[in-house]
PDB file of C-alpha atoms in Angstrom:
ATOM      1  CA  UNK L 230      -5.964  65.494  11.005  1.00 50.00           C
ATOM      2  CA  UNK L 231      -3.908  62.917   9.146  1.00 52.00           C
ATOM      3  CA  UNK L 232      -1.294  62.910  11.920  1.00 53.00           C
ATOM      4  CA  UNK L 233      -3.990  62.264  14.552  1.00 56.00           C
ATOM      5  CA  UNK L 234      -5.427  59.393  12.520  1.00 49.00           C
ATOM      6  CA  UNK L 235      -1.984  57.862  12.052  1.00 46.00           C
ATOM      7  CA  UNK L 236      -1.302  58.053  15.786  1.00 50.00           C
ATOM      8  CA  UNK L 237      -4.645  56.413  16.507  1.00 46.00           C
ATOM      9  CA  UNK L 238      -3.920  53.530  14.114  1.00 50.00           C
ATOM     10  CA  UNK L 239      -0.474  52.979  15.607  1.00 48.00           C
ATOM     11  CA  UNK L 240      -1.923  52.976  19.108  1.00 51.00           C
ATOM     12  CA  UNK L 241      -4.572  50.408  18.164  1.00 48.00           C
ATOM     13  CA  UNK L 242      -1.946  48.243  16.462  1.00 53.00           C
ATOM     14  CA  UNK L 243       0.268  48.269  19.534  1.00 48.00           C
ATOM     15  CA  UNK L 244      -2.719  47.503  21.757  1.00 47.00           C
ATOM     16  CA  UNK L 245      -3.783  44.522  19.667  1.00 47.00           C
ATOM     17  CA  UNK L 246      -0.212  43.222  19.513  1.00 50.00           C
ATOM     18  CA  UNK L 247       0.201  43.467  23.261  1.00 51.00           C
ATOM     19  CA  UNK L 248      -3.099  41.595  23.848  1.00 56.00           C
ATOM     20  CA  UNK L 249      -2.317  38.703  21.457  1.00 56.00           C
ATOM     21  CA  UNK L 250      -1.179  35.447  23.052  1.00 72.00           C
ATOM     22  CA  UNK L 251       0.512  32.657  21.151  1.00 80.00           C
ATOM     23  CA  UNK L 252      -1.757  29.677  20.525  1.00 81.00           C
ATOM     24  CA  UNK L 253      -0.201  26.514  21.942  1.00 75.00           C
ATOM     25  CA  UNK L 254      -1.209  23.215  20.382  1.00 83.00           C
ATOM     26  CA  UNK L 255      -0.093  20.057  18.608  1.00 88.00           C
ATOM     27  CA  UNK L 256       2.009  20.815  15.537  1.00 81.00           C
ATOM     28  CA  UNK L 257       2.684  17.196  14.512  1.00 80.00           C
ATOM     29  CA  UNK L 258       0.869  16.394  11.268  1.00 84.00           C
ATOM     30  CA  UNK L 259       0.696  12.713  12.251  1.00 88.00           C
ATOM     31  CA  UNK L 260      -1.467  13.470  15.303  1.00 91.00           C
ATOM     32  CA  UNK L 261      -5.249  13.239  15.414  1.00 87.00           C
ATOM     33  CA  UNK L 262      -5.376  16.631  17.161  1.00 86.00           C
ATOM     34  CA  UNK L 263      -2.990  18.479  14.823  1.00 79.00           C
ATOM     35  CA  UNK L 264      -3.709  22.210  15.176  1.00 74.00           C
ATOM     36  CA  UNK L 265      -2.872  24.206  12.063  1.00 66.00           C
ATOM     37  CA  UNK L 266      -3.568  27.472  13.903  1.00 74.00           C
ATOM     38  CA  UNK L 267      -1.093  26.826  16.716  1.00 73.00           C
ATOM     39  CA  UNK L 268       1.936  29.123  16.997  1.00 66.00           C
ATOM     40  CA  UNK L 269       3.936  27.033  19.466  1.00 72.00           C
ATOM     41  CA  UNK L 270       4.079  23.268  20.053  1.00 74.00           C
ATOM     42  CA  UNK L 271       2.659  21.831  23.235  1.00 81.00           C
ATOM     43  CA  UNK L 272       4.988  19.620  25.309  1.00 79.00           C
ATOM     44  CA  UNK L 273       2.801  16.488  25.607  1.00 85.00           C
ATOM     45  CA  UNK L 274      -0.611  17.134  24.085  1.00 88.00           C
ATOM     46  CA  UNK L 275      -0.335  15.280  20.754  1.00 92.00           C
ATOM     47  CA  UNK L 276      -2.581  12.238  20.372  1.00 92.00           C
ATOM     48  CA  UNK L 277      -1.836   9.690  17.679  1.00 94.00           C
ATOM     49  CA  UNK L 278      -4.051   7.355  15.633  1.00 95.00           C
ATOM     50  CA  UNK L 279      -4.259   3.608  16.141  1.00 96.00           C
ATOM     51  CA  UNK L 280      -2.964   0.759  13.995  1.00 95.00           C
ATOM     52  CA  UNK L 281      -5.111  -2.373  13.898  1.00 96.00           C
ATOM     53  CA  UNK L 282      -5.202  -5.662  11.989  1.00 97.00           C
ATOM     54  CA  UNK L 283      -8.350  -7.400  10.782  1.00 96.00           C
ATOM     55  CA  UNK L 284      -7.811 -10.984   9.631  1.00 97.00           C
ATOM     56  CA  UNK L 285     -10.310 -12.922   7.491  1.00 96.00           C
ATOM     57  CA  UNK L 286      -9.983 -16.695   7.598  1.00 97.00           C
ATOM     58  CA  UNK L 287     -10.028 -19.090   4.631  1.00 97.00           C
ATOM     59  CA  UNK L 288      -9.210 -22.644   3.664  1.00 97.00           C
ATOM     60  CA  UNK L 289      -8.281 -22.241   0.025  1.00 97.00           C
ATOM     61  CA  UNK L 290     -11.050 -20.305  -1.717  1.00 95.00           C
ATOM     62  CA  UNK L 291     -13.685 -21.050   0.949  1.00 95.00           C
ATOM     63  CA  UNK L 292     -14.310 -19.318   4.255  1.00 96.00           C
ATOM     64  CA  UNK L 293     -12.826 -21.275   7.135  1.00 97.00           C
ATOM     65  CA  UNK L 294     -15.151 -22.598   9.835  1.00 94.00           C
ATOM     66  CA  UNK L 295     -15.043 -25.124  12.652  1.00 95.00           C
ATOM     67  CA  UNK L 296     -17.991 -27.152  11.337  1.00 95.00           C
ATOM     68  CA  UNK L 297     -16.200 -28.178   8.152  1.00 97.00           C
ATOM     69  CA  UNK L 298     -14.007 -31.221   7.617  1.00 98.00           C
ATOM     70  CA  UNK L 299     -10.721 -30.637   5.790  1.00 98.00           C
ATOM     71  CA  UNK L 300      -7.892 -32.808   4.460  1.00 98.00           C
ATOM     72  CA  UNK L 301      -4.307 -32.383   5.649  1.00 98.00           C
ATOM     73  CA  UNK L 302      -1.187 -32.873   3.544  1.00 98.00           C
ATOM     74  CA  UNK L 303      -1.315 -36.651   4.043  1.00 98.00           C
ATOM     75  CA  UNK L 304      -5.007 -36.971   3.175  1.00 98.00           C
ATOM     76  CA  UNK L 305      -6.205 -37.263   6.784  1.00 98.00           C
ATOM     77  CA  UNK L 306      -9.655 -35.809   7.432  1.00 99.00           C
ATOM     78  CA  UNK L 307      -9.700 -33.392  10.371  1.00 99.00           C
ATOM     79  CA  UNK L 308     -11.758 -30.691  12.053  1.00 98.00           C
ATOM     80  CA  UNK L 309     -10.309 -27.741  13.927  1.00 98.00           C
ATOM     81  CA  UNK L 310     -11.755 -26.968  17.355  1.00 98.00           C
ATOM     82  CA  UNK L 311      -9.491 -24.009  18.125  1.00 97.00           C
ATOM     83  CA  UNK L 312      -6.565 -22.262  16.412  1.00 98.00           C
ATOM     84  CA  UNK L 313      -4.719 -19.213  17.756  1.00 98.00           C
ATOM     85  CA  UNK L 314      -1.470 -17.415  17.006  1.00 98.00           C
ATOM     86  CA  UNK L 315       0.248 -14.143  17.870  1.00 98.00           C
ATOM     87  CA  UNK L 316       1.296 -11.183  15.746  1.00 98.00           C
ATOM     88  CA  UNK L 317       3.613  -8.496  17.096  1.00 97.00           C
ATOM     89  CA  UNK L 318       6.087  -5.763  16.169  1.00 96.00           C
ATOM     90  CA  UNK L 319       4.211  -4.552  13.081  1.00 96.00           C
ATOM     91  CA  UNK L 320       6.167  -1.917  11.171  1.00 96.00           C
ATOM     92  CA  UNK L 321       4.825  -0.127   8.125  1.00 96.00           C
ATOM     93  CA  UNK L 322       7.317   0.329   5.309  1.00 96.00           C
ATOM     94  CA  UNK L 323       7.948   2.783   2.480  1.00 95.00           C
ATOM     95  CA  UNK L 324      10.205   2.471  -0.548  1.00 92.00           C
ATOM     96  CA  UNK L 325      13.094   3.906   1.461  1.00 92.00           C
ATOM     97  CA  UNK L 326      12.566   3.056   5.122  1.00 93.00           C
ATOM     98  CA  UNK L 327      10.746   1.044   7.779  1.00 95.00           C
ATOM     99  CA  UNK L 328       8.708   3.057  10.273  1.00 94.00           C
ATOM    100  CA  UNK L 329       8.768   2.627  14.035  1.00 93.00           C
ATOM    101  CA  UNK L 330       6.466   0.019  15.522  1.00 94.00           C
ATOM    102  CA  UNK L 331       3.158   1.235  17.016  1.00 96.00           C
ATOM    103  CA  UNK L 332       3.319   2.323  20.646  1.00 96.00           C
ATOM    104  CA  UNK L 333       1.312   0.675  23.416  1.00 97.00           C
ATOM    105  CA  UNK L 334       3.271   1.357  26.591  1.00 97.00           C
ATOM    106  CA  UNK L 335       2.048  -0.892  29.397  1.00 97.00           C
ATOM    107  CA  UNK L 336       3.291  -1.614  32.908  1.00 98.00           C
ATOM    108  CA  UNK L 337       3.750  -5.368  33.342  1.00 98.00           C
ATOM    109  CA  UNK L 338       5.699  -7.833  35.458  1.00 97.00           C
ATOM    110  CA  UNK L 339       8.640  -9.547  33.770  1.00 96.00           C
ATOM    111  CA  UNK L 340      10.015 -12.914  34.833  1.00 94.00           C
ATOM    112  CA  UNK L 341      13.500 -12.498  36.291  1.00 90.00           C
ATOM    113  CA  UNK L 342      14.850 -15.841  37.443  1.00 88.00           C
ATOM    114  CA  UNK L 343      12.644 -17.055  40.287  1.00 87.00           C
ATOM    115  CA  UNK L 344      11.171 -13.577  40.785  1.00 93.00           C
ATOM    116  CA  UNK L 345       9.442 -10.844  38.786  1.00 94.00           C
ATOM    117  CA  UNK L 346      10.265  -7.188  38.203  1.00 97.00           C
ATOM    118  CA  UNK L 347       7.913  -4.415  37.118  1.00 97.00           C
ATOM    119  CA  UNK L 348       8.703  -2.619  33.874  1.00 97.00           C
ATOM    120  CA  UNK L 349       7.007  -0.514  31.213  1.00 98.00           C
ATOM    121  CA  UNK L 350       7.067  -2.386  27.900  1.00 97.00           C
ATOM    122  CA  UNK L 351       5.680  -1.759  24.442  1.00 97.00           C
ATOM    123  CA  UNK L 352       2.913  -4.358  24.284  1.00 97.00           C
ATOM    124  CA  UNK L 353       2.243  -4.054  20.536  1.00 96.00           C
ATOM    125  CA  UNK L 354       0.846  -7.555  20.122  1.00 97.00           C
ATOM    126  CA  UNK L 355      -2.364  -9.131  18.833  1.00 97.00           C
ATOM    127  CA  UNK L 356      -3.804 -12.586  19.443  1.00 97.00           C
ATOM    128  CA  UNK L 357      -5.503 -13.900  16.307  1.00 97.00           C
ATOM    129  CA  UNK L 358      -8.243 -16.497  16.702  1.00 96.00           C
ATOM    130  CA  UNK L 359      -9.377 -18.386  13.622  1.00 94.00           C
ATOM    131  CA  UNK L 360     -13.043 -18.026  14.583  1.00 83.00           C
ATOM    132  CA  UNK L 361     -13.084 -14.234  14.723  1.00 70.00           C
ATOM    133  CA  UNK L 362     -12.448 -11.537  12.134  1.00 71.00           C
ATOM    134  CA  UNK L 363     -12.771  -8.482  14.359  1.00 77.00           C
ATOM    135  CA  UNK L 364      -9.988  -5.900  14.291  1.00 89.00           C
ATOM    136  CA  UNK L 365      -7.202  -6.068  16.889  1.00 94.00           C
ATOM    137  CA  UNK L 366      -5.507  -2.820  17.881  1.00 95.00           C
ATOM    138  CA  UNK L 367      -1.738  -2.964  18.356  1.00 96.00           C
ATOM    139  CA  UNK L 368      -0.918   0.602  19.356  1.00 96.00           C
ATOM    140  CA  UNK L 369      -0.571   4.190  18.183  1.00 96.00           C
ATOM    141  CA  UNK L 370       1.544   5.140  15.192  1.00 93.00           C
ATOM    142  CA  UNK L 371       2.993   7.937  13.079  1.00 93.00           C
ATOM    143  CA  UNK L 372       2.880   7.292   9.341  1.00 93.00           C
ATOM    144  CA  UNK L 373       4.970  10.223   8.117  1.00 92.00           C
ATOM    145  CA  UNK L 374       4.769  11.638   4.601  1.00 92.00           C
ATOM    146  CA  UNK L 375       6.087   8.880   2.311  1.00 94.00           C
ATOM    147  CA  UNK L 376       3.820   6.451   0.460  1.00 95.00           C
ATOM    148  CA  UNK L 377       3.344   3.136   2.294  1.00 96.00           C
ATOM    149  CA  UNK L 378       4.190  -0.041   0.393  1.00 96.00           C
ATOM    150  CA  UNK L 379       4.367  -2.941   2.864  1.00 97.00           C
ATOM    151  CA  UNK L 380       4.183  -4.115   6.435  1.00 97.00           C
ATOM    152  CA  UNK L 381       6.844  -6.066   8.268  1.00 97.00           C
ATOM    153  CA  UNK L 382       5.462  -8.134  11.121  1.00 96.00           C
ATOM    154  CA  UNK L 383       6.500 -10.835  13.515  1.00 97.00           C
ATOM    155  CA  UNK L 384       4.458 -14.021  13.692  1.00 98.00           C
ATOM    156  CA  UNK L 385       4.741 -14.884  17.355  1.00 98.00           C
ATOM    157  CA  UNK L 386       5.615 -12.718  20.346  1.00 97.00           C
ATOM    158  CA  UNK L 387       8.701 -10.511  20.139  1.00 94.00           C
ATOM    159  CA  UNK L 388      11.624 -11.525  22.346  1.00 92.00           C
ATOM    160  CA  UNK L 389      11.260  -8.591  24.762  1.00 91.00           C
ATOM    161  CA  UNK L 390       7.641  -9.552  25.517  1.00 95.00           C
ATOM    162  CA  UNK L 391       8.369 -13.236  26.003  1.00 94.00           C
ATOM    163  CA  UNK L 392       9.440 -12.511  29.584  1.00 94.00           C
ATOM    164  CA  UNK L 393       6.024 -11.099  30.554  1.00 97.00           C
ATOM    165  CA  UNK L 394       4.348 -12.804  33.526  1.00 96.00           C
ATOM    166  CA  UNK L 395       0.832 -13.441  32.114  1.00 97.00           C
ATOM    167  CA  UNK L 396      -1.149 -12.857  35.364  1.00 96.00           C
ATOM    168  CA  UNK L 397       0.225  -9.289  35.480  1.00 97.00           C
ATOM    169  CA  UNK L 398      -1.565  -8.357  32.232  1.00 97.00           C
ATOM    170  CA  UNK L 399      -5.145  -7.101  32.232  1.00 96.00           C
ATOM    171  CA  UNK L 400      -7.833  -9.593  31.231  1.00 94.00           C
ATOM    172  CA  UNK L 401      -8.346  -7.745  27.931  1.00 94.00           C
ATOM    173  CA  UNK L 402      -4.675  -8.024  26.983  1.00 97.00           C
ATOM    174  CA  UNK L 403      -3.556 -10.757  24.560  1.00 97.00           C
ATOM    175  CA  UNK L 404      -0.639 -11.336  26.955  1.00 97.00           C
ATOM    176  CA  UNK L 405      -2.925 -12.332  29.840  1.00 97.00           C
ATOM    177  CA  UNK L 406      -3.537 -15.942  30.874  1.00 96.00           C
ATOM    178  CA  UNK L 407      -5.666 -17.512  28.129  1.00 94.00           C
ATOM    179  CA  UNK L 408      -8.036 -20.506  28.097  1.00 91.00           C
ATOM    180  CA  UNK L 409      -6.055 -23.555  27.083  1.00 88.00           C
ATOM    181  CA  UNK L 410      -2.831 -21.731  28.075  1.00 89.00           C
ATOM    182  CA  UNK L 411      -0.595 -19.969  25.574  1.00 96.00           C
ATOM    183  CA  UNK L 412       2.286 -19.544  28.020  1.00 95.00           C
ATOM    184  CA  UNK L 413       3.208 -22.555  30.135  1.00 90.00           C
ATOM    185  CA  UNK L 414       5.714 -20.659  32.338  1.00 87.00           C
ATOM    186  CA  UNK L 415       8.322 -23.279  31.439  1.00 88.00           C
ATOM    187  CA  UNK L 416      10.947 -20.877  30.129  1.00 86.00           C
ATOM    188  CA  UNK L 417       9.818 -20.978  26.496  1.00 91.00           C
ATOM    189  CA  UNK L 418       7.607 -17.908  26.768  1.00 94.00           C
ATOM    190  CA  UNK L 419       4.459 -17.509  24.718  1.00 97.00           C
ATOM    191  CA  UNK L 420       3.555 -19.946  21.978  1.00 98.00           C
ATOM    192  CA  UNK L 421       3.783 -18.797  18.403  1.00 98.00           C
ATOM    193  CA  UNK L 422       0.629 -20.753  17.758  1.00 98.00           C
ATOM    194  CA  UNK L 423      -1.586 -23.434  19.226  1.00 98.00           C
ATOM    195  CA  UNK L 424      -3.840 -25.833  17.317  1.00 98.00           C
ATOM    196  CA  UNK L 425      -6.566 -28.061  18.770  1.00 98.00           C
ATOM    197  CA  UNK L 426      -8.172 -30.515  16.357  1.00 99.00           C
ATOM    198  CA  UNK L 427      -9.917 -33.852  15.813  1.00 99.00           C
ATOM    199  CA  UNK L 428      -8.736 -36.580  13.432  1.00 98.00           C
ATOM    200  CA  UNK L 429     -12.057 -37.739  11.997  1.00 98.00           C
ATOM    201  CA  UNK L 430     -11.167 -41.348  11.122  1.00 97.00           C
ATOM    202  CA  UNK L 431      -9.860 -42.177  14.607  1.00 96.00           C
ATOM    203  CA  UNK L 432     -11.863 -39.614  16.628  1.00 97.00           C
ATOM    204  CA  UNK L 433      -8.605 -38.608  18.328  1.00 97.00           C
ATOM    205  CA  UNK L 434      -8.722 -35.168  19.958  1.00 98.00           C
ATOM    206  CA  UNK L 435      -5.264 -33.624  19.759  1.00 98.00           C
ATOM    207  CA  UNK L 436      -3.476 -30.360  20.475  1.00 97.00           C
ATOM    208  CA  UNK L 437      -0.079 -29.024  19.534  1.00 98.00           C
ATOM    209  CA  UNK L 438       1.814 -25.848  20.429  1.00 97.00           C
ATOM    210  CA  UNK L 439       4.820 -24.381  18.656  1.00 98.00           C
ATOM    211  CA  UNK L 440       7.161 -21.637  19.844  1.00 97.00           C
ATOM    212  CA  UNK L 441       9.500 -18.945  18.557  1.00 96.00           C
ATOM    213  CA  UNK L 442       8.858 -16.055  16.189  1.00 97.00           C
ATOM    214  CA  UNK L 443       9.431 -15.301  12.524  1.00 97.00           C
ATOM    215  CA  UNK L 444       9.561 -11.954  10.749  1.00 97.00           C
ATOM    216  CA  UNK L 445       7.734 -11.699   7.435  1.00 98.00           C
ATOM    217  CA  UNK L 446       7.292  -8.837   4.966  1.00 98.00           C
ATOM    218  CA  UNK L 447       3.873  -8.510   3.351  1.00 98.00           C
ATOM    219  CA  UNK L 448       3.576  -6.165   0.325  1.00 97.00           C
ATOM    220  CA  UNK L 449       0.543  -3.951  -0.249  1.00 95.00           C
ATOM    221  CA  UNK L 450       0.615  -4.522  -4.007  1.00 91.00           C
ATOM    222  CA  UNK L 451       1.053  -0.814  -4.677  1.00 92.00           C
ATOM    223  CA  UNK L 452       1.787   2.521  -3.053  1.00 94.00           C
ATOM    224  CA  UNK L 453      -0.614   3.907  -0.451  1.00 92.00           C
ATOM    225  CA  UNK L 454      -0.684   7.623   0.251  1.00 92.00           C
ATOM    226  CA  UNK L 455      -0.316   8.078   4.019  1.00 86.00           C
ATOM    227  CA  UNK L 456      -3.489   9.253   5.781  1.00 87.00           C
ATOM    228  CA  UNK L 457      -1.824  11.281   8.498  1.00 92.00           C
ATOM    229  CA  UNK L 458      -3.816  11.660  11.686  1.00 91.00           C
ATOM    230  CA  UNK L 459      -6.309   8.863  10.947  1.00 93.00           C
ATOM    231  CA  UNK L 460      -6.684   5.344  12.379  1.00 94.00           C
ATOM    232  CA  UNK L 461      -5.334   2.657  10.050  1.00 94.00           C
ATOM    233  CA  UNK L 462      -6.541  -0.941   9.764  1.00 96.00           C
ATOM    234  CA  UNK L 463      -4.624  -3.539   7.779  1.00 96.00           C
ATOM    235  CA  UNK L 464      -6.963  -6.086   6.210  1.00 96.00           C
ATOM    236  CA  UNK L 465      -5.351  -9.514   5.974  1.00 97.00           C
ATOM    237  CA  UNK L 466      -6.320 -12.963   4.772  1.00 97.00           C
ATOM    238  CA  UNK L 467      -5.146 -16.151   6.479  1.00 97.00           C
ATOM    239  CA  UNK L 468      -5.229 -19.242   4.249  1.00 98.00           C
ATOM    240  CA  UNK L 469      -5.152 -22.309   6.471  1.00 98.00           C
ATOM    241  CA  UNK L 470      -4.798 -24.582   3.451  1.00 98.00           C
ATOM    242  CA  UNK L 471      -1.223 -23.256   3.314  1.00 98.00           C
ATOM    243  CA  UNK L 472      -0.744 -24.208   6.963  1.00 98.00           C
ATOM    244  CA  UNK L 473      -2.875 -27.237   7.826  1.00 98.00           C
ATOM    245  CA  UNK L 474      -3.390 -28.590   4.325  1.00 97.00           C
ATOM    246  CA  UNK L 475       0.320 -29.196   3.781  1.00 97.00           C
ATOM    247  CA  UNK L 476       1.357 -31.132   6.913  1.00 98.00           C
ATOM    248  CA  UNK L 477       0.612 -34.587   8.303  1.00 99.00           C
ATOM    249  CA  UNK L 478      -1.521 -33.934  11.381  1.00 99.00           C
ATOM    250  CA  UNK L 479      -1.435 -37.620  12.377  1.00 98.00           C
ATOM    251  CA  UNK L 480       2.329 -37.503  13.047  1.00 98.00           C
ATOM    252  CA  UNK L 481       3.723 -37.145  16.573  1.00 98.00           C
ATOM    253  CA  UNK L 482       3.245 -33.738  18.202  1.00 97.00           C
ATOM    254  CA  UNK L 483       6.894 -32.656  17.871  1.00 98.00           C
ATOM    255  CA  UNK L 484       6.881 -33.377  14.134  1.00 98.00           C
ATOM    256  CA  UNK L 485       3.568 -31.574  13.667  1.00 98.00           C
ATOM    257  CA  UNK L 486       4.829 -28.555  15.649  1.00 98.00           C
ATOM    258  CA  UNK L 487       7.983 -28.295  13.531  1.00 98.00           C
ATOM    259  CA  UNK L 488       5.993 -28.586  10.307  1.00 98.00           C
ATOM    260  CA  UNK L 489       3.440 -25.954  11.351  1.00 98.00           C
ATOM    261  CA  UNK L 490       6.156 -23.517  12.409  1.00 98.00           C
ATOM    262  CA  UNK L 491       7.835 -23.908   9.012  1.00 98.00           C
ATOM    263  CA  UNK L 492       4.546 -23.109   7.237  1.00 98.00           C
ATOM    264  CA  UNK L 493       3.651 -19.967   9.235  1.00 98.00           C
ATOM    265  CA  UNK L 494       5.464 -17.450   6.948  1.00 97.00           C
ATOM    266  CA  UNK L 495       3.131 -18.463   4.071  1.00 97.00           C
ATOM    267  CA  UNK L 496      -0.062 -17.974   6.077  1.00 98.00           C
ATOM    268  CA  UNK L 497      -0.893 -14.268   5.680  1.00 98.00           C
ATOM    269  CA  UNK L 498      -1.385 -11.765   2.871  1.00 98.00           C
ATOM    270  CA  UNK L 499      -2.465  -8.119   2.950  1.00 97.00           C
ATOM    271  CA  UNK L 500      -5.749  -7.644   1.071  1.00 96.00           C
ATOM    272  CA  UNK L 501      -6.470  -3.999   1.806  1.00 94.00           C
ATOM    273  CA  UNK L 502      -5.998  -0.979   4.027  1.00 92.00           C
ATOM    274  CA  UNK L 503      -8.758   1.140   5.489  1.00 90.00           C
TER     275      UNK L 503
END
């Protein structure tokens, strides 16, 4: 009797083993679809969370708005009609390393002499407009397991994206042709920033663009445990008193552009992460 029961159990065990199939799924803990029950990794099924930035706009302690009159560094009263600038190449940092930039692979045309060539580029770039505080998504990221302490970002467009031909980008892309033009197709690439403003005392309507890019490191003010598999939004504050309130906006455009470019690294701070 016992021998028959043992044989039956062995037979059932072999049958169940032969019927079992390995579960294939995403085994990367950074993915939004991480499957703890999977036995084998899938080749290309992992989906990763998004990194975004959400910038609030201030002039000193007050919220910034286009209806207000401000004083520049020389005491000139002015009003801003439009202010835009680019952020790109954001890289989260830990105490020991800097993570890879978020991924937003996009097929675009690149300027090559008098012609263009098609290429897939990492378009991890955001266009910040001083009138809007909505979040801008840069791409998908993997945060790893170490505590996050800072973000390194480029103010302006990274060098590899400066060759993009704007009409080749979709209308929703920050690299597309923008109202007021942010890429003049003159060999300089995209502007770092563009300011349009009115000098109140003379009623002069002026605009100035400045070019190039600058890398800045913005600390979080503490260690942040990585939320693996979840979207991440960096909350930032832009203080335009540090930018516009410290230059002479009545100077010639070249002087103003140089002064604004020099002030850009002091513009942003990280206020939170969500």
